[in-house]
Amino acid sequence: MDRRNLLKMGSLAALSHLARPLPLLAQQPKADYELRIAPVQVDLDQQRSLSTIGYNGSAPGPLLRMKAGKPVTVDIFNDTDTPELVHWHGMTIPAEADGTEEEQSPFVPPHGHRRVTFTPGPSGLRWYHSHAMAMDDLHKGGYTGQFGLVYVEDGNDKGSYDQELFLTLRDWEPFFSGSMEDDDDDTHDAPMLEQPPKINNDPNGLEVVSVTYSINDKALGAGDPIRVRQGQKLLIHFCNASPIENRRVALAGHTMRVIGMDGNPVPKPAERSSVFIGAGERIDVEVTMNNPGVWILGGTEKMVREGGLGCIVEYAGQRKQPTWIDPKKEPWDYANFALPQSSQPAPKNIIDMHFEKLPRGMGKFNVWTINGKPYPHENEYVLQRGERYRLIMRNWTDDAHPMHLHRHMWEVVEMNGKKMGGLMKDTVVVPYYGRAVVDFTADQPGLSLFHCHIQQHMDYGFKALFRTT
């Protein structure tokens, strides 16, 4: 064969290679949504920029609007060197799509791709975030910028509003400290029904803390203000996307009417001067703009607010320095938004849990236990599909724990001995030395993760698996 024919054959071989079937992804229909996990830069203000991992070039990631009951596909691309998981918090979806290692959801491999398909629901405010374990690496999991909001619409009119705002509360640049001052759990004045007779006074281990905060991706004073006019009505969706702390926030000079929690309408909307939001919780509020001026919406703790957890609300025609006024002191009580009692009979199946912290001392990390053992537990908790269960959570620690059950909704029926009903949530803050009781139906087959939504607590033992058969 002469050289000319050899080159011709080579060209034909190359064309033949190009004509081969494209990779599987290219053959699939385009996904409804695409998330790309990759390094991002967050400019909190003119003096502070940080590098982290986010979604689609930002942190928080894009607001995703979905329709309840309409199946969706999401392509997740991982442009990092580590395996990742994307959890759809508050969704009642199959374990495979839920995005947790414990439930045996597949990882998104490094520099790889995974497509997930699920039917969104229930309607309301949900969110998505990394569920990778971080342990002692403060550049992984929930400590990164991998979080974003999902709004699941059901077609029903939610009311007439002049503006709808989606605000995520966030802390950044976490570090370890041996002297954490936990003043913001907001429950130290509640009845301490579960205080153990003997408290473990061993030296505390290292805790994760932060002094850098934002609402969405901007610190207080940076970015554009929220511009309003007198007489407008605002619908504000808050999400506490912190992996570290519970938070209380207020809009100075105004009250907020709480109408939803964890994406679900509350049975009894009520006015409050501030709202307390556990890590992982969401709260929907209405605000009537009836006090012209330039105000601060932000954390009620001075150090946290001045560290960046806030934004400016500016009335039309007002040009002056933003004002902060401490809100009226009032306890946060789920019962204020619930019915006096549940309309359902008490379940016969009881799961009774107590939570403890085992302090490990200087330079080490505390261990967290459920019924005396850190995760994993032998046989876990086996539930019968369709059965109703009462979960009693006894907090034998001096922290307020935001407890979350994946793939289920539960009804809060008691808090520190006070009965209530009708309040449907997926995350509940169990008070300092307090008790919370919730009822739920085991209607999701397979594995469901139960855990504290503080990343470090979860990583060091504070979780369990429910197995529905």
GROMACS .gro file of N, CA, C and O in nm, residues 8 89 106 131 137 153 160 188 205 215 235 281 289 294 336 340 355 360 374 381 435-436:
model
   88
    8LYS      N    1  -0.522   0.786   0.341
    8LYS     CA    2  -0.666   0.782   0.318
    8LYS      C    3  -0.734   0.686   0.414
    8LYS      O    4  -0.839   0.715   0.471
   89HIS      N    5  -3.335   1.825   5.100
   89HIS     CA    6  -3.387   1.835   5.236
   89HIS      C    7  -3.536   1.870   5.236
   89HIS      O    8  -3.579   1.968   5.175
  106PRO      N    9  -2.605   0.663   4.577
  106PRO     CA   10  -2.474   0.666   4.510
  106PRO      C   11  -2.408   0.803   4.518
  106PRO      O   12  -2.475   0.906   4.511
  131HIS      N   13  -2.425   1.648   5.158
  131HIS     CA   14  -2.440   1.562   5.276
  131HIS      C   15  -2.315   1.477   5.298
  131HIS      O   16  -2.321   1.372   5.362
  137ASP      N   17  -1.221   1.810   5.865
  137ASP     CA   18  -1.187   1.889   5.748
  137ASP      C   19  -1.292   1.998   5.728
  137ASP      O   20  -1.404   1.971   5.685
  153GLU      N   21  -4.391   2.427   4.393
  153GLU     CA   22  -4.520   2.494   4.376
  153GLU      C   23  -4.630   2.392   4.353
  153GLU      O   24  -4.609   2.290   4.286
  160SER      N   25  -5.145   3.756   4.808
  160SER     CA   26  -5.103   3.870   4.727
  160SER      C   27  -4.987   3.940   4.797
  160SER      O   28  -5.002   3.991   4.909
  188HIS      N   29  -3.232   2.852   7.700
  188HIS     CA   30  -3.181   2.833   7.835
  188HIS      C   31  -3.283   2.868   7.943
  188HIS      O   32  -3.269   2.828   8.058
  205GLY      N   33  -1.440   1.906   7.444
  205GLY     CA   34  -1.354   1.896   7.329
  205GLY      C   35  -1.368   2.017   7.238
  205GLY      O   36  -1.436   2.115   7.270
  215ILE      N   37  -2.612   3.705   5.479
  215ILE     CA   38  -2.742   3.662   5.429
  215ILE      C   39  -2.726   3.647   5.279
  215ILE      O   40  -2.683   3.739   5.211
  235LEU      N   41  -4.335   3.884   5.134
  235LEU     CA   42  -4.330   3.743   5.175
  235LEU      C   43  -4.182   3.705   5.179
  235LEU      O   44  -4.114   3.709   5.076
  281GLU      N   45  -3.377   2.447   5.951
  281GLU     CA   46  -3.519   2.488   5.948
  281GLU      C   47  -3.542   2.599   5.847
  281GLU      O   48  -3.450   2.674   5.811
  289MET      N   49  -4.498   4.669   5.533
  289MET     CA   50  -4.401   4.778   5.542
  289MET      C   51  -4.475   4.906   5.581
  289MET      O   52  -4.532   4.976   5.496
  294VAL      N   53  -3.474   5.352   5.700
  294VAL     CA   54  -3.374   5.257   5.650
  294VAL      C   55  -3.339   5.167   5.768
  294VAL      O   56  -3.288   5.214   5.871
  336ASN      N   57  -4.713   2.842   6.985
  336ASN     CA   58  -4.779   2.966   6.940
  336ASN      C   59  -4.836   2.954   6.800
  336ASN      O   60  -4.923   3.034   6.761
  340PRO      N   61  -5.417   2.335   6.990
  340PRO     CA   62  -5.397   2.292   7.129
  340PRO      C   63  -5.358   2.145   7.142
  340PRO      O   64  -5.288   2.108   7.237
  355PHE      N   65  -3.035   1.178   7.421
  355PHE     CA   66  -2.914   1.227   7.354
  355PHE      C   67  -2.813   1.270   7.459
  355PHE      O   68  -2.847   1.342   7.554
  360ARG      N   69  -1.449   1.506   7.526
  360ARG     CA   70  -1.323   1.436   7.505
  360ARG      C   71  -1.201   1.514   7.548
  360ARG      O   72  -1.089   1.464   7.541
  374PRO      N   73  -2.290   0.590   6.995
  374PRO     CA   74  -2.278   0.669   6.873
  374PRO      C   75  -2.315   0.583   6.752
  374PRO      O   76  -2.318   0.460   6.761
  381TYR      N   77  -3.324   0.104   6.376
  381TYR     CA   78  -3.464   0.111   6.420
  381TYR      C   79  -3.551   0.060   6.306
  381TYR      O   80  -3.561   0.124   6.201
  435ARG      N   81  -3.728   1.834   7.612
  435ARG     CA   82  -3.790   1.717   7.549
  435ARG      C   83  -3.882   1.761   7.437
  435ARG      O   84  -3.958   1.858   7.452
  436ALA      N   85  -3.875   1.692   7.325
  436ALA     CA   86  -3.967   1.714   7.213
  436ALA      C   87  -4.027   1.581   7.173
  436ALA      O   88  -3.959   1.477   7.175
   0.00000   0.00000   0.00000
